[in-house]
mmCIF file of C-alpha atoms in Angstrom:
data_model
loop_
_atom_site.group_PDB
_atom_site.id
_atom_site.type_symbol
_atom_site.label_atom_id
_atom_site.label_comp_id
_atom_site.label_asym_id
_atom_site.label_seq_id
_atom_site.Cartn_x
_atom_site.Cartn_y
_atom_site.Cartn_z
ATOM 1 C CA MET A 25 -29.103 53.285 24.425
ATOM 2 C CA ASP A 26 -29.303 55.735 27.066
ATOM 3 C CA LYS A 27 -28.432 53.997 30.248
ATOM 4 C CA LYS A 28 -31.442 54.659 32.427
ATOM 5 C CA ASP A 29 -32.768 52.065 34.920
ATOM 6 C CA ILE A 30 -35.933 50.935 36.814
ATOM 7 C CA VAL A 31 -36.112 49.222 40.338
ATOM 8 C CA LEU A 32 -39.794 48.175 40.452
ATOM 9 C CA LYS A 33 -41.195 46.021 43.917
ATOM 10 C CA VAL A 34 -44.291 43.758 42.617
ATOM 11 C CA GLY A 35 -46.200 43.145 45.959
ATOM 12 C CA GLY A 36 -47.058 39.621 46.559
ATOM 13 C CA SER A 37 -50.532 40.487 47.405
ATOM 14 C CA LEU A 38 -50.724 41.018 43.699
ATOM 15 C CA LEU A 39 -49.386 37.883 42.305
ATOM 16 C CA TYR A 40 -52.029 35.763 44.594
ATOM 17 C CA SER A 41 -55.329 35.939 45.205
ATOM 18 C CA GLU A 42 -56.273 35.182 49.218
ATOM 19 C CA ASN A 43 -57.364 31.696 48.137
ATOM 20 C CA GLN A 44 -53.556 31.391 46.718
ATOM 21 C CA ASP A 45 -54.686 31.574 43.432
ATOM 22 C CA ILE A 46 -52.429 32.870 40.621
ATOM 23 C CA ASN A 47 -53.775 36.451 39.696
ATOM 24 C CA PHE A 48 -52.760 35.975 36.059
ATOM 25 C CA ASP A 49 -54.482 39.133 35.102
ATOM 26 C CA ILE A 50 -52.336 41.419 37.123
ATOM 27 C CA MET A 51 -49.218 39.392 35.804
ATOM 28 C CA GLY A 52 -50.723 39.902 32.068
ATOM 29 C CA LYS A 53 -50.906 43.906 32.883
ATOM 30 C CA ILE A 54 -47.318 43.929 33.971
ATOM 31 C CA LYS A 55 -45.960 41.285 30.933
ATOM 32 C CA SER A 56 -47.320 44.227 28.492
ATOM 33 C CA TRP A 57 -45.650 46.735 29.782
ATOM 34 C CA TYR A 58 -42.866 45.137 30.499
ATOM 35 C CA VAL A 59 -42.587 44.272 26.351
ATOM 36 C CA GLU A 60 -43.340 47.384 25.719
ATOM 37 C CA ASN A 61 -40.553 49.125 27.859
ATOM 38 C CA LYS A 62 -37.991 46.632 28.448
ATOM 39 C CA ASP A 63 -36.035 48.182 25.509
ATOM 40 C CA ILE A 64 -36.337 51.620 26.913
ATOM 41 C CA TYR A 65 -34.504 50.668 30.602
ATOM 42 C CA TRP A 66 -30.258 49.421 30.538
ATOM 43 C CA LYS A 67 -31.190 47.450 33.798
ATOM 44 C CA PHE A 68 -34.651 46.366 34.364
ATOM 45 C CA VAL A 69 -35.403 45.161 37.599
ATOM 46 C CA MET A 70 -38.134 43.521 39.359
ATOM 47 C CA VAL A 71 -38.344 42.598 42.927
ATOM 48 C CA THR A 72 -41.589 39.987 44.098
ATOM 49 C CA GLY A 73 -43.278 39.513 47.720
ATOM 50 C CA GLY A 74 -44.837 36.734 49.313
ATOM 51 C CA GLY A 75 -48.163 38.128 49.589
ATOM 52 C CA THR A 76 -51.120 35.769 51.089
ATOM 53 C CA LEU A 77 -49.189 32.470 50.314
ATOM 54 C CA SER A 78 -46.135 33.769 52.312
ATOM 55 C CA ARG A 79 -48.641 34.817 55.207
ATOM 56 C CA SER A 80 -51.018 31.680 54.681
ATOM 57 C CA LEU A 81 -47.877 29.107 54.958
ATOM 58 C CA GLN A 82 -46.896 31.229 58.061
ATOM 59 C CA SER A 83 -49.860 30.668 60.006
ATOM 60 C CA LYS A 84 -49.783 26.809 59.140
ATOM 61 C CA VAL A 85 -46.174 26.248 60.562
ATOM 62 C CA GLY A 86 -45.997 29.432 63.306
ATOM 63 C CA ASN A 87 -47.414 27.006 66.093
ATOM 64 C CA ASN A 88 -44.832 24.168 65.240
ATOM 65 C CA ILE A 89 -41.624 25.856 64.262
ATOM 66 C CA ALA A 90 -40.044 28.379 67.278
ATOM 67 C CA ASN A 91 -36.778 28.839 65.008
ATOM 68 C CA GLU A 92 -37.278 32.490 64.327
ATOM 69 C CA GLN A 93 -34.575 31.854 61.366
ATOM 70 C CA ALA A 94 -36.658 29.188 60.005
ATOM 71 C CA LEU A 95 -39.596 30.980 59.830
ATOM 72 C CA HIS A 96 -37.796 33.876 57.910
ATOM 73 C CA SER A 97 -36.115 31.223 55.403
ATOM 74 C CA ILE A 98 -39.415 30.078 54.937
ATOM 75 C CA ALA A 99 -41.211 33.322 54.021
ATOM 76 C CA MET A 100 -38.376 34.244 51.609
ATOM 77 C CA SER A 101 -38.362 30.965 50.150
ATOM 78 C CA VAL A 102 -41.937 31.949 49.024
ATOM 79 C CA THR A 103 -40.637 35.251 47.615
ATOM 80 C CA GLN A 104 -37.840 33.637 45.045
ATOM 81 C CA THR A 105 -40.868 30.984 43.904
ATOM 82 C CA SER A 106 -42.703 34.275 42.883
ATOM 83 C CA ALA A 107 -39.710 35.316 41.347
ATOM 84 C CA GLU A 108 -39.719 32.243 39.394
ATOM 85 C CA LEU A 109 -43.347 32.433 38.251
ATOM 86 C CA LEU A 110 -43.125 36.079 37.248
ATOM 87 C CA GLY A 111 -39.933 35.398 35.268
ATOM 88 C CA GLY A 112 -40.881 32.466 33.599
ATOM 89 C CA PHE A 113 -44.526 34.664 32.503
ATOM 90 C CA LEU A 114 -42.874 37.687 30.951
ATOM 91 C CA GLY A 115 -41.227 34.570 28.550
ATOM 92 C CA HIS A 116 -38.312 36.754 27.696
ATOM 93 C CA SER A 117 -34.704 34.960 27.236
ATOM 94 C CA ASN A 118 -32.730 38.300 28.556
ATOM 95 C CA ILE A 119 -33.798 37.257 32.293
ATOM 96 C CA PHE A 120 -31.562 36.475 35.048
ATOM 97 C CA ILE A 121 -32.863 35.453 38.712
ATOM 98 C CA PRO A 122 -30.244 35.511 41.223
ATOM 99 C CA ARG A 123 -29.727 32.754 43.929
ATOM 100 C CA THR A 124 -27.844 35.074 46.275
ATOM 101 C CA LEU A 125 -26.799 38.801 46.873
ATOM 102 C CA GLY A 126 -23.392 38.481 45.891
ATOM 103 C CA GLU A 127 -25.044 37.108 41.691
ATOM 104 C CA ALA A 128 -27.698 39.748 41.619
ATOM 105 C CA TYR A 129 -24.545 42.424 42.889
ATOM 106 C CA GLU A 130 -22.451 41.092 40.168
ATOM 107 C CA TYR A 131 -25.326 41.348 37.520
ATOM 108 C CA LEU A 132 -26.575 44.861 37.952
ATOM 109 C CA LEU A 133 -22.761 46.107 37.743
ATOM 110 C CA GLU A 134 -22.699 44.306 33.978
ATOM 111 C CA ASP A 135 -21.923 47.296 31.414
ATOM 112 C CA THR A 136 -25.095 44.990 29.417
ATOM 113 C CA PRO A 137 -28.569 45.795 29.216
ATOM 114 C CA GLY A 138 -31.065 42.951 30.788
ATOM 115 C CA THR A 139 -33.433 41.781 33.292
ATOM 116 C CA LEU A 140 -33.177 40.909 37.212
ATOM 117 C CA VAL A 141 -36.296 39.338 38.908
ATOM 118 C CA SER A 142 -35.620 38.228 42.239
ATOM 119 C CA GLY A 143 -37.049 37.493 45.440
ATOM 120 C CA GLY A 144 -35.626 37.963 48.710
ATOM 121 C CA LEU A 145 -32.062 37.241 49.185
ATOM 122 C CA LYS A 146 -31.205 37.970 52.577
ATOM 123 C CA LEU A 147 -32.797 36.666 56.077
ATOM 124 C CA GLY A 148 -34.445 39.433 58.242
ATOM 125 C CA TRP A 149 -34.727 41.579 54.793
ATOM 126 C CA SER A 150 -38.322 42.338 53.543
ATOM 127 C CA THR A 151 -38.272 42.368 49.860
ATOM 128 C CA ASP A 152 -38.494 45.908 50.425
ATOM 129 C CA MET A 153 -35.283 46.011 51.416
ATOM 130 C CA ASP A 154 -34.082 43.734 48.294
ATOM 131 C CA ALA A 155 -35.532 46.588 46.290
ATOM 132 C CA ALA A 156 -33.854 49.304 47.787
ATOM 133 C CA VAL A 157 -30.608 47.843 48.247
ATOM 134 C CA PHE A 158 -30.550 47.407 43.916
ATOM 135 C CA ALA A 159 -31.577 50.706 43.578
ATOM 136 C CA ASP A 160 -28.845 51.770 45.495
ATOM 137 C CA ILE A 161 -26.587 49.731 43.543
ATOM 138 C CA LEU A 162 -27.476 51.267 40.158
ATOM 139 C CA PHE A 163 -28.049 55.007 42.000
ATOM 140 C CA GLU A 164 -31.197 54.980 41.273
ATOM 141 C CA LYS A 165 -33.323 57.315 43.861
ATOM 142 C CA ARG A 166 -36.706 56.076 43.278
ATOM 143 C CA ILE A 167 -38.109 52.790 44.052
ATOM 144 C CA TYR A 168 -41.728 52.014 42.557
ATOM 145 C CA LYS A 169 -43.964 49.645 44.659
ATOM 146 C CA LEU A 170 -47.180 47.688 43.185
ATOM 147 C CA SER A 171 -48.973 47.383 45.926
ATOM 148 C CA ASN A 172 -52.961 46.199 46.890
ATOM 149 C CA ILE A 173 -53.341 49.990 47.991
ATOM 150 C CA GLU A 174 -53.463 52.838 45.847
ATOM 151 C CA TYR A 175 -51.757 55.271 48.591
ATOM 152 C CA VAL A 176 -50.710 55.515 51.575
ATOM 153 C CA TYR A 177 -53.324 56.702 53.684
ATOM 154 C CA ASP A 178 -53.339 58.814 57.471
ATOM 155 C CA LYS A 179 -55.817 56.135 58.848
ATOM 156 C CA ASP A 180 -56.152 52.295 57.928
ATOM 157 C CA PRO A 181 -59.029 52.163 54.806
ATOM 158 C CA LYS A 182 -60.111 49.162 55.912
ATOM 159 C CA LYS A 183 -61.123 50.668 58.766
ATOM 160 C CA HIS A 184 -61.833 53.878 58.792
ATOM 161 C CA SER A 185 -64.709 55.361 56.106
ATOM 162 C CA ASP A 186 -62.897 58.680 56.148
ATOM 163 C CA ALA A 187 -59.000 57.516 55.740
ATOM 164 C CA THR A 188 -57.483 60.313 53.623
ATOM 165 C CA PRO A 189 -54.902 59.460 51.123
ATOM 166 C CA ILE A 190 -51.605 61.070 51.254
ATOM 167 C CA LYS A 191 -49.850 61.783 47.724
ATOM 168 C CA ASP A 192 -47.247 63.438 48.817
ATOM 169 C CA MET A 193 -45.304 62.918 51.630
ATOM 170 C CA THR A 194 -41.633 62.749 53.363
ATOM 171 C CA TRP A 195 -39.943 60.294 55.654
ATOM 172 C CA LYS A 196 -40.299 61.995 58.666
ATOM 173 C CA GLU A 197 -43.740 61.902 58.084
ATOM 174 C CA TYR A 198 -43.984 58.430 57.425
ATOM 175 C CA PHE A 199 -42.006 57.128 60.499
ATOM 176 C CA ASP A 200 -44.498 59.539 62.680
ATOM 177 C CA LEU A 201 -47.586 57.980 60.888
ATOM 178 C CA PHE A 202 -46.598 54.745 61.460
ATOM 179 C CA SER A 203 -44.490 55.396 64.623
ATOM 180 C CA ILE A 204 -41.438 54.113 63.496
ATOM 181 C CA THR A 205 -38.218 54.587 65.769
ATOM 182 C CA ASP A 206 -34.670 54.100 64.467
ATOM 183 C CA THR A 207 -34.245 50.557 66.798
ATOM 184 C CA ASP A 208 -37.357 48.914 65.144
ATOM 185 C CA GLU A 209 -36.258 45.642 63.572
ATOM 186 C CA HIS A 210 -38.106 43.671 60.645
ATOM 187 C CA GLN A 211 -40.751 41.139 61.172
ATOM 188 C CA ALA A 212 -41.859 38.998 58.324
ATOM 189 C CA ASN A 213 -45.175 39.512 57.178
ATOM 190 C CA HIS A 214 -46.315 42.405 58.458
ATOM 191 C CA SER A 215 -47.866 44.667 56.791
ATOM 192 C CA LEU A 216 -46.671 48.318 56.386
ATOM 193 C CA PRO A 217 -46.616 50.193 52.968
ATOM 194 C CA ILE A 218 -42.962 50.222 53.144
ATOM 195 C CA ASP A 219 -41.140 47.800 55.853
ATOM 196 C CA LYS A 220 -39.612 49.591 58.567
ATOM 197 C CA VAL A 221 -35.803 48.696 58.498
ATOM 198 C CA SER A 222 -35.905 49.777 54.228
ATOM 199 C CA ALA A 223 -37.545 53.138 55.165
ATOM 200 C CA ARG A 224 -34.929 54.184 57.424
ATOM 201 C CA PHE A 225 -32.168 52.735 54.553
ATOM 202 C CA CYS A 226 -34.004 54.900 51.939
ATOM 203 C CA ARG A 227 -34.292 57.937 54.144
ATOM 204 C CA ASN A 228 -30.708 56.984 55.318
ATOM 205 C CA LYS A 229 -29.374 57.106 51.561
ATOM 206 C CA GLU A 230 -32.208 59.811 50.278
ATOM 207 C CA MET A 231 -33.830 58.062 48.403
ATOM 208 C CA SER A 232 -37.537 57.441 47.541
ATOM 209 C CA PHE A 233 -40.645 55.264 46.717
ATOM 210 C CA PHE A 234 -43.264 55.830 44.944
ATOM 211 C CA ILE A 235 -46.421 53.374 46.248
ATOM 212 C CA CYS A 236 -49.293 53.113 43.726
ATOM 213 C CA GLY A 237 -52.110 50.045 42.910
ATOM 214 C CA GLY A 238 -54.293 48.959 44.448
ATOM 215 C CA LYS A 239 -58.052 49.376 42.951
ATOM 216 C CA ASN A 240 -56.160 51.133 39.981
ATOM 217 C CA LEU A 241 -55.254 47.974 38.770
ATOM 218 C CA MET A 242 -58.494 46.790 38.090
ATOM 219 C CA GLU A 243 -59.705 50.194 36.792
ATOM 220 C CA LYS A 244 -57.024 51.400 34.810
ATOM 221 C CA GLU A 245 -56.271 49.338 31.453
ATOM 222 C CA GLY A 246 -52.203 50.386 31.598
ATOM 223 C CA LEU A 247 -49.538 49.866 34.042
ATOM 224 C CA GLY A 248 -47.651 53.166 32.764
ATOM 225 C CA ASP A 249 -51.011 55.271 34.031
ATOM 226 C CA ILE A 250 -50.953 52.936 37.435
ATOM 227 C CA LEU A 251 -47.011 53.722 38.250
ATOM 228 C CA SER A 252 -48.092 57.550 37.832
ATOM 229 C CA GLU A 253 -50.935 58.169 40.819
ATOM 230 C CA GLY A 254 -49.750 57.270 43.838
ATOM 231 C CA THR A 255 -48.167 58.113 47.029
ATOM 232 C CA LEU A 256 -44.613 59.816 46.625
ATOM 233 C CA ILE A 257 -42.492 59.238 50.085
ATOM 234 C CA HIS A 258 -39.139 61.232 49.839
ATOM 235 C CA PRO A 259 -36.431 62.644 51.609
#
């Protein structure tokens, strides 16, 4: 087998609807694509977010828990639940769900093919960052991110009907668009296409993110087509 790998970040907003129901339709598309393609890749990596479930939980406990680290830990635990959910739904025996970064690191370095499905594993990181670090371990230069947006836009499309999609942009252009600086820290449940810390990591490592999904998840039949249409953010 050719030892090529793939790293896919699955936004939690795709796994859970606004009322916290599980979105089995989208998960079914992910599963179909996985079953069709799992033998193509040596290491098949999926990283799950927390989405609306995490944000809903944070809004309910945020006024009663002052400890920022505890809030981060709660948010991270939701992403790990997402990993268990997606890993179980995929239904393949060769799926590893790590509990620590060390476990993930050792698994990714093993000279055997396999699938890793992971939530967040380090307090203070977004799951974008977990995906970027896993890609770096594998020497993969591109991370695919399935999200609730089809593209990065020049302005918020929910507020501006004239928002224009950007299909190709550099990290510098991304930083300028979202006013990201080199001192910004990650804030749990803040909505950016790629979180600030992960964006800096990828810029410094000369890695790329491909953002895709949104309405294409409903309009296109196969995930392969969806993964070919979106925004590439690159060095």
